[in-house]
GROMACS .gro file of C-alpha atoms in nm:
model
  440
    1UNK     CA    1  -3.047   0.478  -0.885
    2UNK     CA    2  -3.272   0.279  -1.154
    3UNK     CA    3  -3.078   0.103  -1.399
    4UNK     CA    4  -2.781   0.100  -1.162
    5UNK     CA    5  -2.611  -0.223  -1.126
    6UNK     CA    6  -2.627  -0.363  -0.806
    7UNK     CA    7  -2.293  -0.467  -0.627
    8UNK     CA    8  -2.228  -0.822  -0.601
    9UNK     CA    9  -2.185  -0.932  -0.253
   10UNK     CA   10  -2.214  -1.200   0.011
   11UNK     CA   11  -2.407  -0.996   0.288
   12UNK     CA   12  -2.747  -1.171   0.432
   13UNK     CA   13  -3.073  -1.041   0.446
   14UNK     CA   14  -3.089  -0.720   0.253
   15UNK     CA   15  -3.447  -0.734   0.197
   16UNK     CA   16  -3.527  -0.351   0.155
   17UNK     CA   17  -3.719  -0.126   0.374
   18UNK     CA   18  -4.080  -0.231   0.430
   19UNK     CA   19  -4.393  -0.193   0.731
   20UNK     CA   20  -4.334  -0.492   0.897
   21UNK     CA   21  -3.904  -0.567   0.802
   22UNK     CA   22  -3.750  -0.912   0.819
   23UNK     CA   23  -3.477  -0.816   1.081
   24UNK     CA   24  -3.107  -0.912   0.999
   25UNK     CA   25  -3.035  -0.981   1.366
   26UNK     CA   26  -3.272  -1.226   1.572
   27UNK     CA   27  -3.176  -1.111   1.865
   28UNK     CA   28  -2.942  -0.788   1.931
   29UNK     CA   29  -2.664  -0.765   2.126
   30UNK     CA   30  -2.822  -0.597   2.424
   31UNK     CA   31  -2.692  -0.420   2.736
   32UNK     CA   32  -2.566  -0.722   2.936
   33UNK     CA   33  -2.435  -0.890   2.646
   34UNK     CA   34  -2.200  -0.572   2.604
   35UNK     CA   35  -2.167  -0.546   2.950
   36UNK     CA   36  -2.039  -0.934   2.981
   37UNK     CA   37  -1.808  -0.912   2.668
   38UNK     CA   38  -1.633  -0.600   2.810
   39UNK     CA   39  -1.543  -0.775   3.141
   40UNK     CA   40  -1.443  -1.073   2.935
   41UNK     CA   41  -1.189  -0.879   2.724
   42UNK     CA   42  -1.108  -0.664   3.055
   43UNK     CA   43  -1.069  -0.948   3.300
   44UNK     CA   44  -0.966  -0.824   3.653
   45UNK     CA   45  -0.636  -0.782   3.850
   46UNK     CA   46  -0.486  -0.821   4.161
   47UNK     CA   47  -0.779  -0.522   4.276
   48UNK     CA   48  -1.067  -0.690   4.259
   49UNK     CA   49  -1.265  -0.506   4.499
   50UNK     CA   50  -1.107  -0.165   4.330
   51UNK     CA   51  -1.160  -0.324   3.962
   52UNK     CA   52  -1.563  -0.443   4.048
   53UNK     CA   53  -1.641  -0.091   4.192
   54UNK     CA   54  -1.506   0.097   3.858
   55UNK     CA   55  -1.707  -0.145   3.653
   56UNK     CA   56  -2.036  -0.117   3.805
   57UNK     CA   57  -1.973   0.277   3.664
   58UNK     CA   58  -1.845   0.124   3.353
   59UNK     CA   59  -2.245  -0.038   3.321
   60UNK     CA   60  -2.408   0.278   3.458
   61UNK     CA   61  -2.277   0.494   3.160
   62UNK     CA   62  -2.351   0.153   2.900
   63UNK     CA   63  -2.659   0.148   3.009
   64UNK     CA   64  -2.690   0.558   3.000
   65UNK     CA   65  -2.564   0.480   2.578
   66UNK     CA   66  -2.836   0.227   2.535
   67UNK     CA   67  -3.099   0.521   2.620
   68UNK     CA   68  -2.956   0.702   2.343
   69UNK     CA   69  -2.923   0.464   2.080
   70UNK     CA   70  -2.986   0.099   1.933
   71UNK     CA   71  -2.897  -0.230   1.933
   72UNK     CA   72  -2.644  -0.326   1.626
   73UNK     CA   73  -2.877  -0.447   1.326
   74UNK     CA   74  -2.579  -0.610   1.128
   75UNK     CA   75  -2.370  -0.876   1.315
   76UNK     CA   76  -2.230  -1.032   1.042
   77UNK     CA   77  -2.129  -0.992   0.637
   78UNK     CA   78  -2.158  -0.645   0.687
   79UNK     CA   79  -2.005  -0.245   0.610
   80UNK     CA   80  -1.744  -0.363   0.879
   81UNK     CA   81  -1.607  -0.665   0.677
   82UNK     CA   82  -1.639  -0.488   0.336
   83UNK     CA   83  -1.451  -0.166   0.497
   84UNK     CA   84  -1.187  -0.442   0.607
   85UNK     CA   85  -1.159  -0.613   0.346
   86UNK     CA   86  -1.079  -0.240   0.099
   87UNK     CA   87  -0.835  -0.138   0.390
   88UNK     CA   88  -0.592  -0.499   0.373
   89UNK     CA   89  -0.641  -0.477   0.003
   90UNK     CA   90  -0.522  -0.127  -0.062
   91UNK     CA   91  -0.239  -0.278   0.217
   92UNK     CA   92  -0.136  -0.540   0.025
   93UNK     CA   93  -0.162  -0.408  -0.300
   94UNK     CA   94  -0.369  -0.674  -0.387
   95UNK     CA   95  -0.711  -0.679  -0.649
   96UNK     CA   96  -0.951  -0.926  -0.473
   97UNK     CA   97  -0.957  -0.964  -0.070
   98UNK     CA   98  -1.182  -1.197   0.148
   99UNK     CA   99  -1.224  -1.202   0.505
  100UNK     CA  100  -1.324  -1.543   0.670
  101UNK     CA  101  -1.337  -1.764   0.943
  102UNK     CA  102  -0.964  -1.844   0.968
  103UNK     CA  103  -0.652  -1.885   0.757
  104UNK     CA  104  -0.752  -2.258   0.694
  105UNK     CA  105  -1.056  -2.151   0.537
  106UNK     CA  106  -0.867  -1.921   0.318
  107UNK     CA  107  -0.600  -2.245   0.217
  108UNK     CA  108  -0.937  -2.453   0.088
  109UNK     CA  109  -1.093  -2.172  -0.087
  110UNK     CA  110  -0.774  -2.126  -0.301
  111UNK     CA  111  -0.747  -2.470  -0.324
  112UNK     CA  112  -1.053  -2.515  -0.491
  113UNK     CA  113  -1.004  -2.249  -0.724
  114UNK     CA  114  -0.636  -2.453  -0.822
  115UNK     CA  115  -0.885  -2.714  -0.891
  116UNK     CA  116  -0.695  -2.980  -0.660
  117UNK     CA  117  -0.853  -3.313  -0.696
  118UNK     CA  118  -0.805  -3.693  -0.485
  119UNK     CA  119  -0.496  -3.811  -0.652
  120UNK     CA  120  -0.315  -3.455  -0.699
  121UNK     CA  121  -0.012  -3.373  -0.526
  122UNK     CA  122   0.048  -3.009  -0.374
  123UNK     CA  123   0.407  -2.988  -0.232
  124UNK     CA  124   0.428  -2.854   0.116
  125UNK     CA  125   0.769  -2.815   0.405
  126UNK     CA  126   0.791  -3.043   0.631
  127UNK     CA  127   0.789  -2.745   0.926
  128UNK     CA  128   0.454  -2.572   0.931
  129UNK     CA  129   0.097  -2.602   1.123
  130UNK     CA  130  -0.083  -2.890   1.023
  131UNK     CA  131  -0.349  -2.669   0.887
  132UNK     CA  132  -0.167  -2.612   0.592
  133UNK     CA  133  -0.243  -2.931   0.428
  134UNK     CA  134  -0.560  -2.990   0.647
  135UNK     CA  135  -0.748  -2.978   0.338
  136UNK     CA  136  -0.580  -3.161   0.074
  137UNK     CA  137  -0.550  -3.462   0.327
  138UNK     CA  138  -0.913  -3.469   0.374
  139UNK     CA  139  -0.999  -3.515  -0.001
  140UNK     CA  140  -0.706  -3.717  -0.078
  141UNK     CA  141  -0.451  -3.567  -0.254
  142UNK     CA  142  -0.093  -3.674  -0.207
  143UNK     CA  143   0.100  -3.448   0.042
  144UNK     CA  144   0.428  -3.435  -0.092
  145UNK     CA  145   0.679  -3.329   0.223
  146UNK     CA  146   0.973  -3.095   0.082
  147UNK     CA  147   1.257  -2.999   0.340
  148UNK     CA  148   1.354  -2.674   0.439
  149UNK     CA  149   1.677  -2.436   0.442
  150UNK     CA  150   1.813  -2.510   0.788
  151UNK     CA  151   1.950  -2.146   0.824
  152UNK     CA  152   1.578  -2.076   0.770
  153UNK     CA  153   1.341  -2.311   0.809
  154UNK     CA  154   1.101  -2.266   0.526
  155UNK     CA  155   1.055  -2.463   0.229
  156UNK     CA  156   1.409  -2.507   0.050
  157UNK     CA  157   1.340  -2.444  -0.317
  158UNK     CA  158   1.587  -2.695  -0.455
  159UNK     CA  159   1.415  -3.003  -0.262
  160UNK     CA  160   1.076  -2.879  -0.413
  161UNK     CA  161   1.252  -2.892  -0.747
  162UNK     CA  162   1.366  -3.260  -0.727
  163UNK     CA  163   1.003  -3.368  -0.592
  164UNK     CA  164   0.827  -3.212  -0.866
  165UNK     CA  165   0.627  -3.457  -1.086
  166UNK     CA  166   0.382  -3.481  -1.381
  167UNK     CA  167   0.072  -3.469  -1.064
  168UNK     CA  168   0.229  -3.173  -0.890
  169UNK     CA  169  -0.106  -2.913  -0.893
  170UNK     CA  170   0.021  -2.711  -0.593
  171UNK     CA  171   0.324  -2.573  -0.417
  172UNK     CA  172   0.248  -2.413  -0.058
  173UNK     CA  173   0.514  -2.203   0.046
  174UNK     CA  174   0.500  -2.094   0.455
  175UNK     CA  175   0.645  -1.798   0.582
  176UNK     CA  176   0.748  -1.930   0.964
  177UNK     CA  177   0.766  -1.715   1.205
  178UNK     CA  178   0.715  -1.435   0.957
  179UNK     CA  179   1.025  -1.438   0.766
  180UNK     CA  180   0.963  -1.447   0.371
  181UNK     CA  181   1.058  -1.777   0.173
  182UNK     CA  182   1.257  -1.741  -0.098
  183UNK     CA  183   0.977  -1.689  -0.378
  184UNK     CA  184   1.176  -1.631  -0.675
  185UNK     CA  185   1.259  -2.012  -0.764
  186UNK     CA  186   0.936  -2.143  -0.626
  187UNK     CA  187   0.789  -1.863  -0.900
  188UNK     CA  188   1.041  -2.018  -1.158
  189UNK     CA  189   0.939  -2.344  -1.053
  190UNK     CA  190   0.553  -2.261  -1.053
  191UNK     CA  191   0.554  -2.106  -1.403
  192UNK     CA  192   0.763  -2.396  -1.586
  193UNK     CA  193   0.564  -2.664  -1.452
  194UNK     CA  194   0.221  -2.487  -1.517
  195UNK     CA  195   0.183  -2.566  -1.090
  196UNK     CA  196  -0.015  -2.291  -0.848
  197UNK     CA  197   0.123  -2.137  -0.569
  198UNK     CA  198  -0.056  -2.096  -0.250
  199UNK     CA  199   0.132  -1.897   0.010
  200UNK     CA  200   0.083  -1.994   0.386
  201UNK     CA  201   0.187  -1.606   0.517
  202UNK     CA  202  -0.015  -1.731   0.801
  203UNK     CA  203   0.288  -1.510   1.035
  204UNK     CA  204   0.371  -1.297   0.757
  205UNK     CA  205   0.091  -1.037   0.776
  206UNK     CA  206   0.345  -0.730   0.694
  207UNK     CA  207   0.607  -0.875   0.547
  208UNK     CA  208   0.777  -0.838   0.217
  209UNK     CA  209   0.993  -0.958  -0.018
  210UNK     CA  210   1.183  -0.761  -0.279
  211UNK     CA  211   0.913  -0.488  -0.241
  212UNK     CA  212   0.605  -0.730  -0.285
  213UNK     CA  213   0.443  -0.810   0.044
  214UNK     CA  214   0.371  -1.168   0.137
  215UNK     CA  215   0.139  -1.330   0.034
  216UNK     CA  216   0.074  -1.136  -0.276
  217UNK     CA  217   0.345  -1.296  -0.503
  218UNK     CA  218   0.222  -1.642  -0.568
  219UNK     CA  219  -0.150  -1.706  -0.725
  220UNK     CA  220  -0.329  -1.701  -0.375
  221UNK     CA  221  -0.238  -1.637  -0.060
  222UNK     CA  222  -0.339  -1.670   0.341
  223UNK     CA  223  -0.301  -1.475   0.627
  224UNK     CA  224  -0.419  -1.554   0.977
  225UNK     CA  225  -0.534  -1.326   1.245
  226UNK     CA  226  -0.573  -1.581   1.572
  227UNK     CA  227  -0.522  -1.490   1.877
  228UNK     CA  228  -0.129  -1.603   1.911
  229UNK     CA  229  -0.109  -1.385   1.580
  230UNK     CA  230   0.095  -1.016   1.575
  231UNK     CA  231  -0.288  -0.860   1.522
  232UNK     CA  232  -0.619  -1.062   1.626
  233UNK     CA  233  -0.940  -1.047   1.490
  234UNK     CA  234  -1.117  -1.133   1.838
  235UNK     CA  235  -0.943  -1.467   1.822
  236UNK     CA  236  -1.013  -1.584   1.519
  237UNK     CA  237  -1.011  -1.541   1.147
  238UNK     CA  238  -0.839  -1.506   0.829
  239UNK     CA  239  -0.758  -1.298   0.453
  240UNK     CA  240  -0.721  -1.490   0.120
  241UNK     CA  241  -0.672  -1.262  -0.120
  242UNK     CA  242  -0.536  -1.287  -0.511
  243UNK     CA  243  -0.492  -1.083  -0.819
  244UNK     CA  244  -0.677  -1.404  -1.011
  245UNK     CA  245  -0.987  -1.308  -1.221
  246UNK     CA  246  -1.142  -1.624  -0.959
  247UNK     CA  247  -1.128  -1.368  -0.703
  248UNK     CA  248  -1.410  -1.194  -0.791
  249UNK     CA  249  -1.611  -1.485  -0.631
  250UNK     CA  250  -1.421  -1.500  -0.288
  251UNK     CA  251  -1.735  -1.353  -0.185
  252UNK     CA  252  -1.923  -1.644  -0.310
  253UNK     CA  253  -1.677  -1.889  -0.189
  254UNK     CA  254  -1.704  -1.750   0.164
  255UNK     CA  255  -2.098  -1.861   0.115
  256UNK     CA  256  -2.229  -2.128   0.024
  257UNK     CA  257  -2.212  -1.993  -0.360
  258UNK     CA  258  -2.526  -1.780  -0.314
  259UNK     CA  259  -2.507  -1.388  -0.437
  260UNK     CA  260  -2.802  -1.160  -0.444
  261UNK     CA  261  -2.690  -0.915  -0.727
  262UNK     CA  262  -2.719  -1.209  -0.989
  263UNK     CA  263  -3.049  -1.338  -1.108
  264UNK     CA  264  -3.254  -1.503  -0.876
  265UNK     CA  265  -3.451  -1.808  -0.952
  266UNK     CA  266  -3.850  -1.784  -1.005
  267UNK     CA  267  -4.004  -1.682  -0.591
  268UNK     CA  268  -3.698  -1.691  -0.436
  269UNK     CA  269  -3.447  -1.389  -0.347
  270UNK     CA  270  -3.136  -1.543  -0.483
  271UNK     CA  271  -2.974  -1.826  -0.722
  272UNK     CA  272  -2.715  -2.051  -0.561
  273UNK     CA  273  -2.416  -2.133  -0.791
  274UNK     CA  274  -2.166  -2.351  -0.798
  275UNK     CA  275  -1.796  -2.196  -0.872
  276UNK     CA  276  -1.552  -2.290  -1.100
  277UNK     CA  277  -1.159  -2.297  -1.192
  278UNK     CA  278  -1.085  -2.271  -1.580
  279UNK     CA  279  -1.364  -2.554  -1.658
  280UNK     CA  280  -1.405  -2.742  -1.312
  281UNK     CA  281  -1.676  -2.665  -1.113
  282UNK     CA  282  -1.693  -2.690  -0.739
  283UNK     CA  283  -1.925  -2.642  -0.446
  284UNK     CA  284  -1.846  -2.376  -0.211
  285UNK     CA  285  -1.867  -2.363   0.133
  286UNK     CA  286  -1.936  -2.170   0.454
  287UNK     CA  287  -1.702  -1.981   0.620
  288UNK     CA  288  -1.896  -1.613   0.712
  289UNK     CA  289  -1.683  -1.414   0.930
  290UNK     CA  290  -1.830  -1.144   1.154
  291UNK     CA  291  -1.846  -0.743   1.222
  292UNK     CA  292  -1.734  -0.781   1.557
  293UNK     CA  293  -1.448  -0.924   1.422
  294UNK     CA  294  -1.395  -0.705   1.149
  295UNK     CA  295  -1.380  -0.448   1.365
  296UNK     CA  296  -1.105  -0.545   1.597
  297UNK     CA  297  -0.898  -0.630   1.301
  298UNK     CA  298  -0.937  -0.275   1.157
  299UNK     CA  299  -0.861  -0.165   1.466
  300UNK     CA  300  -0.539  -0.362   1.521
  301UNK     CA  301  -0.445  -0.253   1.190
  302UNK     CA  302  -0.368   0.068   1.269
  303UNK     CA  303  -0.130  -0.027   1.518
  304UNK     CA  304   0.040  -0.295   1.297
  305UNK     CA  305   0.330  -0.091   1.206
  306UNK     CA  306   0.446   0.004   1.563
  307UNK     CA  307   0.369  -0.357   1.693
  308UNK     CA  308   0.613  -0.506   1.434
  309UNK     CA  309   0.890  -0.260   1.497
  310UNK     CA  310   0.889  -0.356   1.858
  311UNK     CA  311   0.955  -0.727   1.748
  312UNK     CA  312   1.177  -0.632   1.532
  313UNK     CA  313   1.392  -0.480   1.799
  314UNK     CA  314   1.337  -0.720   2.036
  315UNK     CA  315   1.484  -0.970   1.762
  316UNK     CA  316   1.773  -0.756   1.696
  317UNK     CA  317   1.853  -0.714   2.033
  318UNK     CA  318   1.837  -1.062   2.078
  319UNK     CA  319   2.099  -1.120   1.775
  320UNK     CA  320   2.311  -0.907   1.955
  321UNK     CA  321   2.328  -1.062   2.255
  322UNK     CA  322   2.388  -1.413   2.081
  323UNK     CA  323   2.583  -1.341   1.828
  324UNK     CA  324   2.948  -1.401   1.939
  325UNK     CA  325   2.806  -1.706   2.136
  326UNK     CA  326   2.956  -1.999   2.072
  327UNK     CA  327   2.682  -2.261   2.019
  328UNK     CA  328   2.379  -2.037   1.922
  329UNK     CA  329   2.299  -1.959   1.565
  330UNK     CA  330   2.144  -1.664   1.499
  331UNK     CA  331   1.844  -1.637   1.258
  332UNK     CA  332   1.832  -1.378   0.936
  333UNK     CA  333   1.690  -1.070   1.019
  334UNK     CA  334   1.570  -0.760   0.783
  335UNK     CA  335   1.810  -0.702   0.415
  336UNK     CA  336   1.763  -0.536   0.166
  337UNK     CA  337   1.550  -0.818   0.049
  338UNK     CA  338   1.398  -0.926   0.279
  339UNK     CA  339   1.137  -0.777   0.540
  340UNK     CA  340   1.026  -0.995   0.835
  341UNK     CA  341   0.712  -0.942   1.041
  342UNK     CA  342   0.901  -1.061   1.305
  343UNK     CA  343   0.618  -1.327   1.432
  344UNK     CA  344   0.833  -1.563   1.587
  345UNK     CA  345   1.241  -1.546   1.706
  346UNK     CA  346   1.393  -1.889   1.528
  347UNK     CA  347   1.666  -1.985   1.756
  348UNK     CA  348   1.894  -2.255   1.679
  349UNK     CA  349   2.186  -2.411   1.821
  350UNK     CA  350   2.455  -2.598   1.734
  351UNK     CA  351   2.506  -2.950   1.937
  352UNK     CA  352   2.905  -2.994   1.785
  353UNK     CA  353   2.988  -2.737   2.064
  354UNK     CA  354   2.717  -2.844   2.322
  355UNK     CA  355   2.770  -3.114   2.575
  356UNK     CA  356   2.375  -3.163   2.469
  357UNK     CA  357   2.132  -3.027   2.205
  358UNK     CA  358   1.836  -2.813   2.170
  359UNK     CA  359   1.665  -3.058   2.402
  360UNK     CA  360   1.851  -3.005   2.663
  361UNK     CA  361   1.847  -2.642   2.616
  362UNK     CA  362   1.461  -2.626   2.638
  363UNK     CA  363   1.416  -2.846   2.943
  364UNK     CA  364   1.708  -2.578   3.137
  365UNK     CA  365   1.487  -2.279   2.924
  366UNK     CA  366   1.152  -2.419   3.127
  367UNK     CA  367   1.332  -2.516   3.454
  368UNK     CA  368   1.425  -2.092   3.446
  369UNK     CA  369   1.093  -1.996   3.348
  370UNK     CA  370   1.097  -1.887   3.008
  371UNK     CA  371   0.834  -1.990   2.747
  372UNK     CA  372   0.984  -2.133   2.450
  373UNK     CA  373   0.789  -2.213   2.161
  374UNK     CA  374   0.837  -2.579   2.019
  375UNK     CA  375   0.653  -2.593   1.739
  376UNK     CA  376   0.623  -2.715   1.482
  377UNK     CA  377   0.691  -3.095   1.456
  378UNK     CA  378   0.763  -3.201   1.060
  379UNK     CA  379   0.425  -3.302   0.909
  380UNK     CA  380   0.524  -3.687   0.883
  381UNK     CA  381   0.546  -3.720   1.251
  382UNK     CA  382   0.199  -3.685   1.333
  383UNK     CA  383  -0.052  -4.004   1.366
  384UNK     CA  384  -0.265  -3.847   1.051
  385UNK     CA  385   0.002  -3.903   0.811
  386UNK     CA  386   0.064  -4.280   0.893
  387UNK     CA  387  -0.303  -4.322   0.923
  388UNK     CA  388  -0.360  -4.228   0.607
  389UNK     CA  389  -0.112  -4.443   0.433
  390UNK     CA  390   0.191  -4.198   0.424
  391UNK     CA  391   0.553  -4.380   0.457
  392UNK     CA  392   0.700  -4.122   0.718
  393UNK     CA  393   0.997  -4.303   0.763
  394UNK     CA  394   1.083  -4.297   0.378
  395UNK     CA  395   0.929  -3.888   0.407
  396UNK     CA  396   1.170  -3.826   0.685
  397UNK     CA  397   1.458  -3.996   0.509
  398UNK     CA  398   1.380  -3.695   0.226
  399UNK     CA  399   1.385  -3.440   0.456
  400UNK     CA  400   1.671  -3.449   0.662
  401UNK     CA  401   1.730  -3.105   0.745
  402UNK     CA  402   1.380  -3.090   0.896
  403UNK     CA  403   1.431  -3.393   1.076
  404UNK     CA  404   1.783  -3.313   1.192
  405UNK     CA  405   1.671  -2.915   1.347
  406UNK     CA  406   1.371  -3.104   1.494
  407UNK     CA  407   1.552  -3.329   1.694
  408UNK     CA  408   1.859  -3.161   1.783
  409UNK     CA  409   1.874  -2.804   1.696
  410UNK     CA  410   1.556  -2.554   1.648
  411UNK     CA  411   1.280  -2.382   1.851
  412UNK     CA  412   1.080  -2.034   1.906
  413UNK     CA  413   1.124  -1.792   2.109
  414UNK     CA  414   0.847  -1.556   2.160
  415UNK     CA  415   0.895  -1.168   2.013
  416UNK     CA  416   0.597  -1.035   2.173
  417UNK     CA  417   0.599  -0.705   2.346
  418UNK     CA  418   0.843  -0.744   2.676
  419UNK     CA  419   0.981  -0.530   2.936
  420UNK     CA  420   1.350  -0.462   2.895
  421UNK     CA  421   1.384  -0.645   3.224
  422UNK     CA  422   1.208  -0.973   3.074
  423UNK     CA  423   1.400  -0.951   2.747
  424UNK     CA  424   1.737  -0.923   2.903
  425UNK     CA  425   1.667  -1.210   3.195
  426UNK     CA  426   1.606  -1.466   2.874
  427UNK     CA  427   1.896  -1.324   2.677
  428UNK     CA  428   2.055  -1.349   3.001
  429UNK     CA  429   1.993  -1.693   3.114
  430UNK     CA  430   1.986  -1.869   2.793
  431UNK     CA  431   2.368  -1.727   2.724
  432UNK     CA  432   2.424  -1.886   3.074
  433UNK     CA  433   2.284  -2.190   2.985
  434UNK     CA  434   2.439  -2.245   2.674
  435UNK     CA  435   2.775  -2.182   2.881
  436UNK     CA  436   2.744  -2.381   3.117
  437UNK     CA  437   2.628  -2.653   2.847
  438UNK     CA  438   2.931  -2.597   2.691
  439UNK     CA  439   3.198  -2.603   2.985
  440UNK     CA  440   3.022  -2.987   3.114
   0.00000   0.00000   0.00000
């Protein structure tokens, strides 16, 4: 409609109809690109003369659809990743929403919007991914290493308290395995300091906290959708989303700082802008995420709610089974408070009644066939840190409860969706084992 105002967006190539069109797609998915992707995501059993007969049907009626219809024309930046990106944010209750290349992507974003500089510290636990401060370690801020709640293993707010100083920009909360930090005195903390909070709900895609979900109740927050992830988005991929007026240019941010609906500069279709926090501006970058992608996420979506109350009762069965074990501590589940999205099962033991340590227990886990999970390492233990001039041996003298449920006390288990038969064998065995650790 004339005089309408056009919607400010991110999507490539919207050139208008015309006689001879600048396609948006090169070259189309076509029939045995479909074809190859579906036996990629299908790959076959124990049957494979029985599974290579039903999919030469499988491409008869493919190729019967291709005589009825058309190669996709939008591939990426489309009606799929704007649909997506309406669905999480009407999810999370949340104003602005961006879907892009991966969770990491979503951390840098945010943290160029905090306006984090070389020289600024952003205050991060010492158990997480090393993703998390991927970013501020490549322009050279200060990673300051908090330790965590050992009953938890997030971030403990009092440690981020007494670490705190004058070039504190950031706090980065992480939500392992799904179960909500404490936000309330990380908020306190946040607002008297005049610091930003970026929440790493990288697992927490679901979860809540005192009837906010995560990743909604600091100034930005991440979530990531890869493959090991509750819900995928075909592998990869991410949401940053934010109730800051800056979020009106994720779209922007996502890339390369160019938007069609504004004013374009004289024979060109588009201006390219550079974004800003209060008065700092900053180049974006590139991080376009696909329909494809968007679509499996959408998809996933709908089955989010069923696939975390199967964790979840996989975990409580689990706390049942350990609970009157001596030697195994079992983690915080769902309160009244507190809604996990059950990502990951954090088991701990305790060595004091052990002939041995969590060490021991994993190597008699593997020897019995059950995957356990041992991530993640504290941050100061990797190469990268002493590389790039970190002290980790006066980092790991601050975080002793990291260091201490590292070495002796702390790993996953996985809360995917079993069998009963495969839950009980591991709730099974690992009661043995901690037994029999016991009794030597």
């Amino acid at each position: 409609m004339k005089g309408k105002k056009k919607k400010s967006t991110d999507f490539r190539y919207d050139t208008g109809p015309a006689k001879i069109a600048w396609s948006a797609v090169g070259e189309p998915a076509r029939l045995e690109d479909v074809q190859a992707l579906i036996k990629f995501l299908l790959p076959q059993g124990e049957d494979a003369k029985g599974y290579e007969a039903r999919f030469k049907e499988v491409e008869k009626a493919l190729a019967g659809l291709y005589e009825k219809g058309k190669p996709c024309g939008k591939l990426t930046l489309g009606n799929q990743v704007a649909t997506l990106e309406e669905e999480v944010a009407k999810f999370l209750r949340c104003k602005y929403v961006s879907f892009l290349t991966n969770a990491t992507a979503g951390f840098e974003v945010a943290e160029k919007f905090a306006g984090l500089k070389p020289g600024d510290e952003i205050i991060a636990p010492a158990i997480t991914f090393i993703a998390s401060i991927s970013y501020p370690l490549s322009i050279g801020a200060k990673v300051v290493i908090s330790d965590v709640d050992p009953k938890t293993m997030n971030m403990d707010p009092a440690d981020v308290a007494r670490k705190i100083t004058k070039k504190t920009k950031m706090i980065l909360p992480v939500h392992i395995g799904g179960y909500p930090v404490d936000m309330d005195p990380i908020m306190a903390l946040a607002k008297k300091h005049n610091i930003t909070v970026l929440e790493d709900a990288a697992h927490a895609f679901g979860a809540k906290y005192k009837g906010k979900m995560a990743g909604t109740i600091g100034h930005f927050g991440a979530f990531s959708f890869h493959e090991v992830k509750n819900i995928t988005s075909l592998g990869e991929g991410g949401i940053l989303c934010s109730d800051q007026t800056c979020g009106k240019d994720f779209a922007k941010a996502r890339f390369v700082g160019i938007d069609p609906a504004a004013k374009p500069i004289a024979h060109w279709l588009y201006d390219v802008k550079a974004l800003k926090w209060k008065d700092e501006y900053f180049a974006p970058g590139n991080h376009s995420s696909t329909e494809a992608q968007a679509l499996m996420l959408r998809n996933q979506m709908k089955r989010l709610k069923g696939i975390i109350a199967k964790r979840k009762k996989a975990a409580e069965y689990l706390n049942r089974r350990f609970k009157n074990i001596p030697g195994i501590v079992t983690p915080p589940l769902d309160s009244k408070d507190i809604t996990s999205s059950h990502h990951l099962y954090l088991f701990q033991v305790d060595p004091s009644q052990l002939k041995g340590d969590i060490q021991r227990v994993k190597e008699e886990m593997a020897k019995k066939g059950i995957t356990q999970i041992p991530h993640f390492a504290p941050l100061y233990r990797f190469s990268i840190m002493k590389q790039l001039g970190y002290d980790t041996k006066a980092i790991a003298a601050t975080c002793p409860h990291a260091e201490h449920a590292f070495l002796h006390t702390f790993t996953h288990l996985p809360l995917y969706e079993f069998s009963m038969d495969d839950i009980q064998y591991m709730a099974d065995t690992i009661i043995e084992i901690i037994n029999n650790m016991r009794k030597k």
